[in-house]
Amino acid sequence: MGTFKNTSDGAALDVTAANLSGHTWKRDSASDPLLAYQTLSYDDNGSDSGSVSSQTVSYGGSLTVSDNGFIRAGYTFNGWNTQADGEGTDYAVGDTISNITSNITLYAKWTGVNQTVSFDGNGSDGGSSMDSITVTYGAGAVTLPANTFTKTGYTFSGWNTQTDGNGDAYDDGALISNLLSSITLYAQWIADTYVVTFEGNGSDGGSTLSVSVTYNAAAVALTANGFTRTGYTFTGWNTQANGGGETYADSASVSNLLSDLILFAQWTADTYTVTFDGNGADGGSTLSISVTYDAGAVTLTSNGFTRTGYSFTGWNTQANGEGTAFATVPRSPIFCPISPSTLSGPRTHTPSRSTATAVRPAPLRRPM
């Protein structure tokens, strides 16, 4: 018939028809589940904070499942389950659990929140747009796609959550996980720096230091020419040795290059003038001539001076005949002078003149 306690001495006794007579008995709740209260408990199952109070009910009673009071960063509450791994019986908030005959623990179920990662070219002027990606909290890392943006004069250096690069930085192709909100990643750019070097292009002396030019920075003045070339005057720079490319003046300002640059010195052969002095002549004249360096020999003009009582014998760079002599017949070829001792003026942009002076022999006397 059941287990009861004697009200007089508290002794427990299985009551049967034989011993029921003559005693006062009550049920023993410690040994009779029908008199015990059952507990419905709630487990946070990994939450960061919050709580949910447990509930009690008498044997065989019913309870309504409580609302969630737990909080877990990056996750959304998705109901309750009788197992922590979610493989048991599911219960939604507000469900009724009936005929409860034992203690029950319900475990919070969590679903990772999906966050979106978008990409911004941040000043790009080319390339292709990039599709956003989804990162689910707690579902493992996702690889960022390779950058497809381009920007003239700049090199891509990675991603950042701020346009100015002062946020969280990510490398191209980095792993990203457990975002707590959707983010936009902005392309980061470093201005390219290119080197301008200088080629003497036939020079026979001197040198010129290279310069560095950074895109979108202040213009840089080209190094002044330091090359020299005998018989030539420097006229500027060109991107091709033959002068068929882009021209730059000496010390010109350069900016926004898109590649390294070699500039070739450009040269113009010097041209000098040879003039003739009659050196005491009393008649005639002799036309001057021009001689260009490296352009081949030029024949001296035939003497056109006359002097009464004298015969012309040739030319000399000094009036007294002690300089460099040039023959009279045949006409002497003369190459472009390169120094004062060989009919040359100084090697400057403005050619100088050299003077050939007629030589005066001793006068002829009549015999007596």
mmCIF file of C-alpha atoms in Angstrom:
data_model
loop_
_atom_site.group_PDB
_atom_site.id
_atom_site.type_symbol
_atom_site.label_atom_id
_atom_site.label_comp_id
_atom_site.label_asym_id
_atom_site.label_seq_id
_atom_site.Cartn_x
_atom_site.Cartn_y
_atom_site.Cartn_z
ATOM 1 C CA MET A 1 0.000 0.000 0.000
ATOM 2 C CA GLY A 2 2.977 2.343 0.377
ATOM 3 C CA THR A 3 5.633 3.603 2.769
ATOM 4 C CA PHE A 4 4.425 5.622 5.725
ATOM 5 C CA LYS A 5 5.771 7.013 8.957
ATOM 6 C CA ASN A 6 4.258 6.399 12.354
ATOM 7 C CA THR A 7 3.120 9.762 13.708
ATOM 8 C CA SER A 8 4.094 8.785 17.228
ATOM 9 C CA ASP A 9 7.646 7.617 16.742
ATOM 10 C CA GLY A 10 8.409 8.600 13.156
ATOM 11 C CA ALA A 11 9.366 5.102 12.202
ATOM 12 C CA ALA A 12 8.997 4.207 8.521
ATOM 13 C CA LEU A 13 7.100 1.131 7.722
ATOM 14 C CA ASP A 14 5.688 -0.522 4.677
ATOM 15 C CA VAL A 15 2.006 -0.456 5.376
ATOM 16 C CA THR A 16 -0.010 -3.502 4.589
ATOM 17 C CA ALA A 17 -3.553 -4.476 5.420
ATOM 18 C CA ALA A 18 -2.219 -6.490 8.362
ATOM 19 C CA ASN A 19 -0.535 -3.590 10.200
ATOM 20 C CA LEU A 20 -2.712 -0.693 9.144
ATOM 21 C CA SER A 21 -5.243 -1.193 11.957
ATOM 22 C CA GLY A 22 -4.672 0.735 15.157
ATOM 23 C CA HIS A 23 -2.062 3.215 13.797
ATOM 24 C CA THR A 24 -2.011 6.734 12.304
ATOM 25 C CA TRP A 25 0.236 6.945 9.248
ATOM 26 C CA LYS A 26 1.418 9.629 6.696
ATOM 27 C CA ARG A 27 3.358 9.307 3.420
ATOM 28 C CA ASP A 28 7.219 9.560 3.540
ATOM 29 C CA SER A 29 8.181 12.193 0.953
ATOM 30 C CA ALA A 30 11.852 11.170 1.145
ATOM 31 C CA SER A 31 11.101 7.741 -0.187
ATOM 32 C CA ASP A 32 7.976 8.408 -2.209
ATOM 33 C CA PRO A 33 8.533 10.289 -5.507
ATOM 34 C CA LEU A 34 4.908 11.259 -5.606
ATOM 35 C CA LEU A 35 5.544 13.684 -2.752
ATOM 36 C CA ALA A 36 8.915 15.128 -4.109
ATOM 37 C CA TYR A 37 9.332 18.441 -6.061
ATOM 38 C CA GLN A 38 11.088 18.274 -9.465
ATOM 39 C CA THR A 39 13.466 21.043 -10.629
ATOM 40 C CA LEU A 40 13.809 22.576 -14.104
ATOM 41 C CA SER A 41 17.254 24.193 -14.350
ATOM 42 C CA TYR A 42 18.792 26.336 -17.112
ATOM 43 C CA ASP A 43 22.459 26.085 -18.195
ATOM 44 C CA ASP A 44 24.137 29.031 -20.030
ATOM 45 C CA ASN A 45 26.176 26.628 -22.176
ATOM 46 C CA GLY A 46 29.063 29.055 -22.776
ATOM 47 C CA SER A 47 27.455 32.432 -22.237
ATOM 48 C CA ASP A 48 29.425 35.472 -21.076
ATOM 49 C CA SER A 49 26.886 36.800 -18.600
ATOM 50 C CA GLY A 50 23.256 36.737 -17.483
ATOM 51 C CA SER A 51 21.141 34.206 -15.595
ATOM 52 C CA VAL A 52 17.850 32.288 -15.687
ATOM 53 C CA SER A 53 16.162 31.153 -12.460
ATOM 54 C CA SER A 54 15.338 27.497 -12.040
ATOM 55 C CA GLN A 55 11.743 26.324 -11.556
ATOM 56 C CA THR A 56 10.192 23.604 -9.367
ATOM 57 C CA VAL A 57 7.075 21.539 -9.754
ATOM 58 C CA SER A 58 5.483 18.640 -7.915
ATOM 59 C CA TYR A 59 5.788 15.184 -9.290
ATOM 60 C CA GLY A 60 3.972 14.827 -12.616
ATOM 61 C CA GLY A 61 3.301 18.547 -12.936
ATOM 62 C CA SER A 62 3.917 20.887 -15.834
ATOM 63 C CA LEU A 63 6.149 23.954 -16.338
ATOM 64 C CA THR A 64 6.436 26.675 -18.971
ATOM 65 C CA VAL A 65 9.940 27.087 -20.412
ATOM 66 C CA SER A 66 11.447 30.421 -19.396
ATOM 67 C CA ASP A 67 12.766 33.127 -21.669
ATOM 68 C CA ASN A 68 16.554 33.393 -22.106
ATOM 69 C CA GLY A 69 18.464 35.694 -19.779
ATOM 70 C CA PHE A 70 21.976 34.745 -20.865
ATOM 71 C CA ILE A 71 24.250 36.799 -23.129
ATOM 72 C CA ARG A 72 26.990 35.417 -25.367
ATOM 73 C CA ALA A 73 29.077 37.757 -27.541
ATOM 74 C CA GLY A 74 28.886 36.944 -31.232
ATOM 75 C CA TYR A 75 25.954 34.553 -30.844
ATOM 76 C CA THR A 76 22.180 34.611 -31.027
ATOM 77 C CA PHE A 77 20.087 32.563 -28.604
ATOM 78 C CA ASN A 78 18.297 29.811 -30.505
ATOM 79 C CA GLY A 79 16.197 28.016 -27.902
ATOM 80 C CA TRP A 80 16.844 25.273 -25.351
ATOM 81 C CA ASN A 81 17.886 21.644 -25.567
ATOM 82 C CA THR A 82 18.173 18.829 -23.079
ATOM 83 C CA GLN A 83 21.794 18.236 -24.174
ATOM 84 C CA ALA A 84 24.677 20.705 -24.309
ATOM 85 C CA ASP A 85 25.559 19.623 -27.854
ATOM 86 C CA GLY A 86 22.001 20.242 -29.031
ATOM 87 C CA GLU A 87 21.392 16.567 -29.834
ATOM 88 C CA GLY A 88 18.621 16.132 -27.277
ATOM 89 C CA THR A 89 15.056 17.418 -27.204
ATOM 90 C CA ASP A 90 14.493 21.016 -28.318
ATOM 91 C CA TYR A 91 12.279 23.431 -26.406
ATOM 92 C CA ALA A 92 11.343 26.923 -27.416
ATOM 93 C CA VAL A 93 10.669 29.734 -24.982
ATOM 94 C CA GLY A 94 7.095 29.409 -23.790
ATOM 95 C CA ASP A 95 6.797 25.688 -24.496
ATOM 96 C CA THR A 96 5.085 23.554 -21.841
ATOM 97 C CA ILE A 97 6.830 20.553 -20.369
ATOM 98 C CA SER A 98 4.223 18.188 -18.971
ATOM 99 C CA ASN A 99 4.304 15.216 -16.586
ATOM 100 C CA ILE A 100 7.641 16.130 -15.068
ATOM 101 C CA THR A 101 8.766 13.163 -12.991
ATOM 102 C CA SER A 102 12.486 13.986 -12.673
ATOM 103 C CA ASN A 103 14.827 16.932 -12.581
ATOM 104 C CA ILE A 104 15.539 18.473 -15.976
ATOM 105 C CA THR A 105 18.380 20.718 -17.184
ATOM 106 C CA LEU A 106 17.883 22.750 -20.334
ATOM 107 C CA TYR A 107 20.970 24.038 -22.167
ATOM 108 C CA ALA A 108 20.985 27.284 -24.102
ATOM 109 C CA LYS A 109 21.476 26.820 -27.822
ATOM 110 C CA TRP A 110 23.654 29.396 -29.593
ATOM 111 C CA THR A 111 23.987 30.292 -33.287
ATOM 112 C CA GLY A 112 26.986 32.300 -34.476
ATOM 113 C CA VAL A 113 26.023 35.667 -35.964
ATOM 114 C CA ASN A 114 26.926 36.323 -39.626
ATOM 115 C CA GLN A 115 28.901 39.517 -40.201
ATOM 116 C CA THR A 116 29.738 41.077 -43.567
ATOM 117 C CA VAL A 117 33.185 42.254 -44.678
ATOM 118 C CA SER A 118 33.057 44.827 -47.494
ATOM 119 C CA PHE A 119 35.987 46.245 -49.463
ATOM 120 C CA ASP A 120 36.623 49.871 -50.470
ATOM 121 C CA GLY A 121 39.270 50.943 -53.023
ATOM 122 C CA ASN A 122 39.958 54.100 -50.976
ATOM 123 C CA GLY A 123 41.022 56.277 -53.901
ATOM 124 C CA SER A 124 41.686 53.524 -56.416
ATOM 125 C CA ASP A 125 41.369 54.473 -60.077
ATOM 126 C CA GLY A 126 41.396 51.054 -61.683
ATOM 127 C CA GLY A 127 41.061 47.329 -61.200
ATOM 128 C CA SER A 128 37.804 45.542 -60.476
ATOM 129 C CA SER A 129 35.285 45.773 -57.663
ATOM 130 C CA MET A 130 35.395 43.188 -54.889
ATOM 131 C CA ASP A 131 32.426 41.215 -53.563
ATOM 132 C CA SER A 132 31.821 41.250 -49.837
ATOM 133 C CA ILE A 133 32.336 38.084 -47.791
ATOM 134 C CA THR A 134 30.484 36.605 -44.811
ATOM 135 C CA VAL A 135 32.197 35.670 -41.553
ATOM 136 C CA THR A 136 30.195 33.579 -39.063
ATOM 137 C CA TYR A 137 31.144 33.927 -35.431
ATOM 138 C CA GLY A 138 32.622 30.754 -34.008
ATOM 139 C CA ALA A 139 32.609 28.984 -37.393
ATOM 140 C CA GLY A 140 36.329 29.268 -38.110
ATOM 141 C CA ALA A 141 38.508 31.777 -39.920
ATOM 142 C CA VAL A 142 37.799 33.015 -43.439
ATOM 143 C CA THR A 143 40.564 34.054 -45.863
ATOM 144 C CA LEU A 144 40.338 37.593 -47.193
ATOM 145 C CA PRO A 145 40.298 37.651 -51.009
ATOM 146 C CA ALA A 146 43.298 39.107 -52.851
ATOM 147 C CA ASN A 147 43.051 42.802 -53.652
ATOM 148 C CA THR A 148 41.909 43.649 -57.175
ATOM 149 C CA PHE A 149 41.961 47.458 -56.904
ATOM 150 C CA THR A 150 44.699 49.558 -58.520
ATOM 151 C CA LYS A 151 45.817 53.150 -58.066
ATOM 152 C CA THR A 152 48.106 54.947 -60.477
ATOM 153 C CA GLY A 153 51.457 55.774 -58.905
ATOM 154 C CA TYR A 154 50.789 53.736 -55.779
ATOM 155 C CA THR A 155 51.419 50.232 -54.463
ATOM 156 C CA PHE A 156 48.775 48.371 -52.431
ATOM 157 C CA SER A 157 50.036 47.701 -48.884
ATOM 158 C CA GLY A 158 47.090 45.999 -47.139
ATOM 159 C CA TRP A 159 43.694 46.720 -45.580
ATOM 160 C CA ASN A 160 42.543 48.815 -42.661
ATOM 161 C CA THR A 161 39.229 49.466 -40.951
ATOM 162 C CA GLN A 162 39.852 53.213 -41.327
ATOM 163 C CA THR A 163 40.619 55.164 -44.490
ATOM 164 C CA ASP A 164 43.646 56.834 -42.885
ATOM 165 C CA GLY A 165 45.129 53.538 -41.734
ATOM 166 C CA ASN A 166 44.657 54.196 -38.023
ATOM 167 C CA GLY A 167 42.250 51.317 -37.436
ATOM 168 C CA ASP A 168 42.771 47.553 -37.398
ATOM 169 C CA ALA A 169 45.153 46.410 -40.133
ATOM 170 C CA TYR A 170 44.830 43.245 -42.226
ATOM 171 C CA ASP A 171 47.273 41.851 -44.738
ATOM 172 C CA ASP A 172 46.118 40.824 -48.175
ATOM 173 C CA GLY A 173 44.867 37.234 -47.893
ATOM 174 C CA ALA A 174 44.816 37.336 -44.078
ATOM 175 C CA LEU A 175 42.545 35.109 -41.992
ATOM 176 C CA ILE A 176 39.644 36.822 -40.275
ATOM 177 C CA SER A 177 37.206 35.383 -37.716
ATOM 178 C CA ASN A 178 34.832 36.097 -34.824
ATOM 179 C CA LEU A 179 33.714 39.552 -35.879
ATOM 180 C CA LEU A 180 31.240 41.228 -33.556
ATOM 181 C CA SER A 181 29.933 43.549 -36.259
ATOM 182 C CA SER A 182 30.113 44.004 -40.012
ATOM 183 C CA ILE A 183 33.142 45.967 -41.195
ATOM 184 C CA THR A 184 34.451 47.781 -44.255
ATOM 185 C CA LEU A 185 38.101 47.290 -45.134
ATOM 186 C CA TYR A 186 39.800 50.184 -46.917
ATOM 187 C CA ALA A 187 42.697 49.616 -49.306
ATOM 188 C CA GLN A 188 45.928 51.208 -48.097
ATOM 189 C CA TRP A 189 48.328 52.742 -50.623
ATOM 190 C CA ILE A 190 52.003 53.719 -50.567
ATOM 191 C CA ALA A 191 53.210 56.254 -53.134
ATOM 192 C CA ASP A 192 55.771 54.747 -55.499
ATOM 193 C CA THR A 193 59.292 56.170 -55.585
ATOM 194 C CA TYR A 194 61.301 55.999 -58.780
ATOM 195 C CA VAL A 195 64.934 56.783 -59.533
ATOM 196 C CA VAL A 196 66.176 59.081 -62.279
ATOM 197 C CA THR A 197 69.683 58.178 -63.421
ATOM 198 C CA PHE A 198 71.825 60.081 -65.883
ATOM 199 C CA GLU A 199 73.882 58.729 -68.776
ATOM 200 C CA GLY A 200 76.766 60.745 -70.232
ATOM 201 C CA ASN A 201 75.967 59.479 -73.726
ATOM 202 C CA GLY A 202 79.478 59.884 -75.137
ATOM 203 C CA SER A 203 80.876 62.137 -72.423
ATOM 204 C CA ASP A 204 84.566 61.895 -71.653
ATOM 205 C CA GLY A 205 84.540 63.402 -68.174
ATOM 206 C CA GLY A 206 82.450 64.266 -65.121
ATOM 207 C CA SER A 207 79.416 62.584 -63.537
ATOM 208 C CA THR A 208 75.840 63.399 -62.481
ATOM 209 C CA LEU A 209 74.134 62.083 -59.339
ATOM 210 C CA SER A 210 70.801 60.272 -59.613
ATOM 211 C CA VAL A 211 67.644 61.619 -57.914
ATOM 212 C CA SER A 212 64.541 59.963 -56.390
ATOM 213 C CA VAL A 213 61.032 61.098 -57.292
ATOM 214 C CA THR A 214 57.996 60.065 -55.190
ATOM 215 C CA TYR A 215 54.573 60.018 -56.828
ATOM 216 C CA ASN A 216 52.197 62.794 -55.782
ATOM 217 C CA ALA A 217 54.924 64.454 -53.721
ATOM 218 C CA ALA A 218 56.614 67.772 -54.425
ATOM 219 C CA ALA A 219 58.410 68.057 -57.755
ATOM 220 C CA VAL A 220 62.126 67.278 -57.683
ATOM 221 C CA ALA A 221 64.719 69.298 -59.611
ATOM 222 C CA LEU A 222 66.963 67.214 -61.837
ATOM 223 C CA THR A 223 70.608 67.267 -60.876
ATOM 224 C CA ALA A 224 72.514 69.845 -62.901
ATOM 225 C CA ASN A 225 74.615 68.218 -65.591
ATOM 226 C CA GLY A 226 78.091 67.273 -64.462
ATOM 227 C CA PHE A 227 79.269 65.504 -67.620
ATOM 228 C CA THR A 228 81.708 67.032 -70.077
ATOM 229 C CA ARG A 229 82.529 66.121 -73.657
ATOM 230 C CA THR A 230 85.450 67.560 -75.551
ATOM 231 C CA GLY A 231 84.335 69.675 -78.490
ATOM 232 C CA TYR A 232 80.667 69.589 -77.509
ATOM 233 C CA THR A 233 78.193 71.731 -75.595
ATOM 234 C CA PHE A 234 75.556 70.119 -73.349
ATOM 235 C CA THR A 235 72.024 70.989 -74.525
ATOM 236 C CA GLY A 236 69.762 69.046 -72.147
ATOM 237 C CA TRP A 237 68.452 65.537 -71.428
ATOM 238 C CA ASN A 238 66.356 63.053 -73.360
ATOM 239 C CA THR A 239 64.821 59.674 -72.579
ATOM 240 C CA GLN A 240 66.502 58.271 -75.689
ATOM 241 C CA ALA A 241 70.180 58.423 -76.536
ATOM 242 C CA ASN A 242 69.431 59.708 -80.046
ATOM 243 C CA GLY A 243 67.218 62.494 -78.735
ATOM 244 C CA GLY A 244 64.021 60.948 -80.111
ATOM 245 C CA GLY A 245 62.258 60.632 -76.740
ATOM 246 C CA GLU A 246 60.969 63.066 -74.153
ATOM 247 C CA THR A 247 63.133 66.110 -73.560
ATOM 248 C CA TYR A 248 64.085 67.587 -70.189
ATOM 249 C CA ALA A 249 65.965 70.814 -69.620
ATOM 250 C CA ASP A 250 68.935 70.908 -67.301
ATOM 251 C CA SER A 251 67.725 71.140 -63.650
ATOM 252 C CA ALA A 252 64.102 70.825 -64.789
ATOM 253 C CA SER A 253 61.436 69.851 -62.220
ATOM 254 C CA VAL A 254 60.145 66.279 -62.415
ATOM 255 C CA SER A 255 57.096 64.766 -60.686
ATOM 256 C CA ASN A 256 54.658 61.823 -60.822
ATOM 257 C CA LEU A 257 56.882 59.368 -62.641
ATOM 258 C CA LEU A 258 55.417 55.908 -63.258
ATOM 259 C CA SER A 259 58.734 54.085 -63.664
ATOM 260 C CA ASP A 260 62.468 54.486 -63.209
ATOM 261 C CA LEU A 261 63.930 56.855 -65.762
ATOM 262 C CA ILE A 262 67.268 57.059 -67.578
ATOM 263 C CA LEU A 263 68.108 60.443 -69.065
ATOM 264 C CA PHE A 264 70.761 60.683 -71.758
ATOM 265 C CA ALA A 265 72.880 63.802 -72.102
ATOM 266 C CA GLN A 266 72.383 65.559 -75.418
ATOM 267 C CA TRP A 267 75.320 67.211 -77.084
ATOM 268 C CA THR A 268 75.807 69.746 -79.863
ATOM 269 C CA ALA A 269 79.159 69.828 -81.585
ATOM 270 C CA ASP A 270 80.914 73.167 -81.105
ATOM 271 C CA THR A 271 81.497 75.318 -84.176
ATOM 272 C CA TYR A 272 84.454 77.705 -84.325
ATOM 273 C CA THR A 273 85.374 80.480 -86.764
ATOM 274 C CA VAL A 274 88.753 80.846 -88.453
ATOM 275 C CA THR A 275 89.413 84.422 -89.537
ATOM 276 C CA PHE A 276 92.362 85.672 -91.563
ATOM 277 C CA ASP A 277 94.522 88.718 -90.880
ATOM 278 C CA GLY A 278 96.508 90.318 -93.709
ATOM 279 C CA ASN A 279 99.367 91.069 -91.263
ATOM 280 C CA GLY A 280 100.517 94.215 -93.069
ATOM 281 C CA ALA A 281 98.730 93.537 -96.359
ATOM 282 C CA ASP A 282 97.821 96.605 -98.407
ATOM 283 C CA GLY A 283 95.177 95.030 -100.561
ATOM 284 C CA GLY A 284 92.670 92.165 -100.894
ATOM 285 C CA SER A 285 90.745 90.148 -98.355
ATOM 286 C CA THR A 286 90.228 86.533 -97.288
ATOM 287 C CA LEU A 287 86.869 85.138 -96.170
ATOM 288 C CA SER A 288 86.613 83.500 -92.746
ATOM 289 C CA ILE A 289 85.480 79.853 -92.419
ATOM 290 C CA SER A 290 83.567 77.826 -89.833
ATOM 291 C CA VAL A 291 84.859 74.515 -88.438
ATOM 292 C CA THR A 292 82.518 72.134 -86.546
ATOM 293 C CA TYR A 293 83.980 69.586 -84.139
ATOM 294 C CA ASP A 294 83.872 65.983 -85.372
ATOM 295 C CA ALA A 295 82.320 67.111 -88.683
ATOM 296 C CA GLY A 296 85.406 66.472 -90.836
ATOM 297 C CA ALA A 297 88.216 68.696 -92.048
ATOM 298 C CA VAL A 298 87.568 72.078 -93.687
ATOM 299 C CA THR A 299 89.939 73.548 -96.295
ATOM 300 C CA LEU A 300 91.361 76.956 -95.502
ATOM 301 C CA THR A 301 90.276 79.777 -97.785
ATOM 302 C CA SER A 302 92.877 80.644 -100.399
ATOM 303 C CA ASN A 303 94.773 83.811 -99.518
ATOM 304 C CA GLY A 304 93.219 86.892 -101.013
ATOM 305 C CA PHE A 305 95.541 89.471 -99.426
ATOM 306 C CA THR A 306 98.293 91.336 -101.364
ATOM 307 C CA ARG A 307 101.224 93.338 -100.203
ATOM 308 C CA THR A 308 103.368 95.417 -102.462
ATOM 309 C CA GLY A 309 106.885 94.052 -102.709
ATOM 310 C CA TYR A 310 106.045 90.796 -100.805
ATOM 311 C CA SER A 311 105.151 87.226 -101.653
ATOM 312 C CA PHE A 312 102.611 85.303 -99.516
ATOM 313 C CA THR A 313 104.198 82.183 -97.932
ATOM 314 C CA GLY A 314 101.441 80.764 -95.696
ATOM 315 C CA TRP A 315 99.541 81.227 -92.463
ATOM 316 C CA ASN A 316 100.556 81.157 -88.825
ATOM 317 C CA THR A 317 98.708 81.499 -85.540
ATOM 318 C CA GLN A 318 101.105 84.255 -84.516
ATOM 319 C CA ALA A 319 101.983 87.415 -86.414
ATOM 320 C CA ASN A 320 105.720 86.787 -86.001
ATOM 321 C CA GLY A 321 105.458 83.285 -87.424
ATOM 322 C CA GLU A 322 106.351 81.520 -84.178
ATOM 323 C CA GLY A 323 102.950 79.774 -83.745
ATOM 324 C CA THR A 324 101.430 76.889 -85.648
ATOM 325 C CA ALA A 325 102.041 77.090 -89.388
ATOM 326 C CA PHE A 326 99.587 76.168 -92.160
ATOM 327 C CA ALA A 327 100.731 75.592 -95.731
ATOM 328 C CA THR A 328 99.559 77.654 -98.680
ATOM 329 C CA VAL A 329 99.405 75.202 -101.562
ATOM 330 C CA PRO A 330 97.564 72.950 -101.728
ATOM 331 C CA ARG A 331 94.957 74.446 -99.458
ATOM 332 C CA SER A 332 95.535 73.115 -95.953
ATOM 333 C CA PRO A 333 92.663 71.156 -94.352
ATOM 334 C CA ILE A 334 91.981 72.190 -90.773
ATOM 335 C CA PHE A 335 90.088 70.180 -88.163
ATOM 336 C CA CYS A 336 88.001 71.826 -85.499
ATOM 337 C CA PRO A 337 90.372 73.483 -83.012
ATOM 338 C CA ILE A 338 90.077 72.332 -79.389
ATOM 339 C CA SER A 339 92.691 74.468 -77.620
ATOM 340 C CA PRO A 340 94.230 77.924 -77.997
ATOM 341 C CA SER A 341 97.473 76.393 -79.322
ATOM 342 C CA THR A 342 95.683 74.925 -82.358
ATOM 343 C CA LEU A 343 93.648 77.888 -83.585
ATOM 344 C CA SER A 344 91.042 77.365 -80.884
ATOM 345 C CA GLY A 345 89.057 79.641 -78.720
ATOM 346 C CA PRO A 346 87.750 78.424 -75.335
ATOM 347 C CA ARG A 347 85.334 75.485 -75.462
ATOM 348 C CA THR A 348 82.190 77.336 -74.464
ATOM 349 C CA HIS A 349 78.680 77.520 -75.803
ATOM 350 C CA THR A 350 79.659 80.673 -77.710
ATOM 351 C CA PRO A 351 82.373 79.648 -80.169
ATOM 352 C CA SER A 352 85.450 81.853 -80.331
ATOM 353 C CA ARG A 353 87.496 82.899 -83.264
ATOM 354 C CA SER A 354 90.991 81.818 -84.254
ATOM 355 C CA THR A 355 93.009 84.069 -86.428
ATOM 356 C CA ALA A 356 95.421 82.929 -89.084
ATOM 357 C CA THR A 357 97.976 85.580 -89.692
ATOM 358 C CA ALA A 358 99.742 85.954 -92.984
ATOM 359 C CA VAL A 359 103.486 85.445 -92.719
ATOM 360 C CA ARG A 360 105.644 88.322 -93.956
ATOM 361 C CA PRO A 361 108.915 87.222 -95.650
ATOM 362 C CA ALA A 362 111.831 89.655 -96.133
ATOM 363 C CA PRO A 363 111.304 92.123 -99.015
ATOM 364 C CA LEU A 364 113.065 91.504 -102.366
ATOM 365 C CA ARG A 365 115.784 94.037 -103.344
ATOM 366 C CA ARG A 366 116.884 94.941 -106.901
ATOM 367 C CA PRO A 367 120.534 94.281 -107.698
ATOM 368 C CA MET A 368 122.624 97.448 -108.058
#
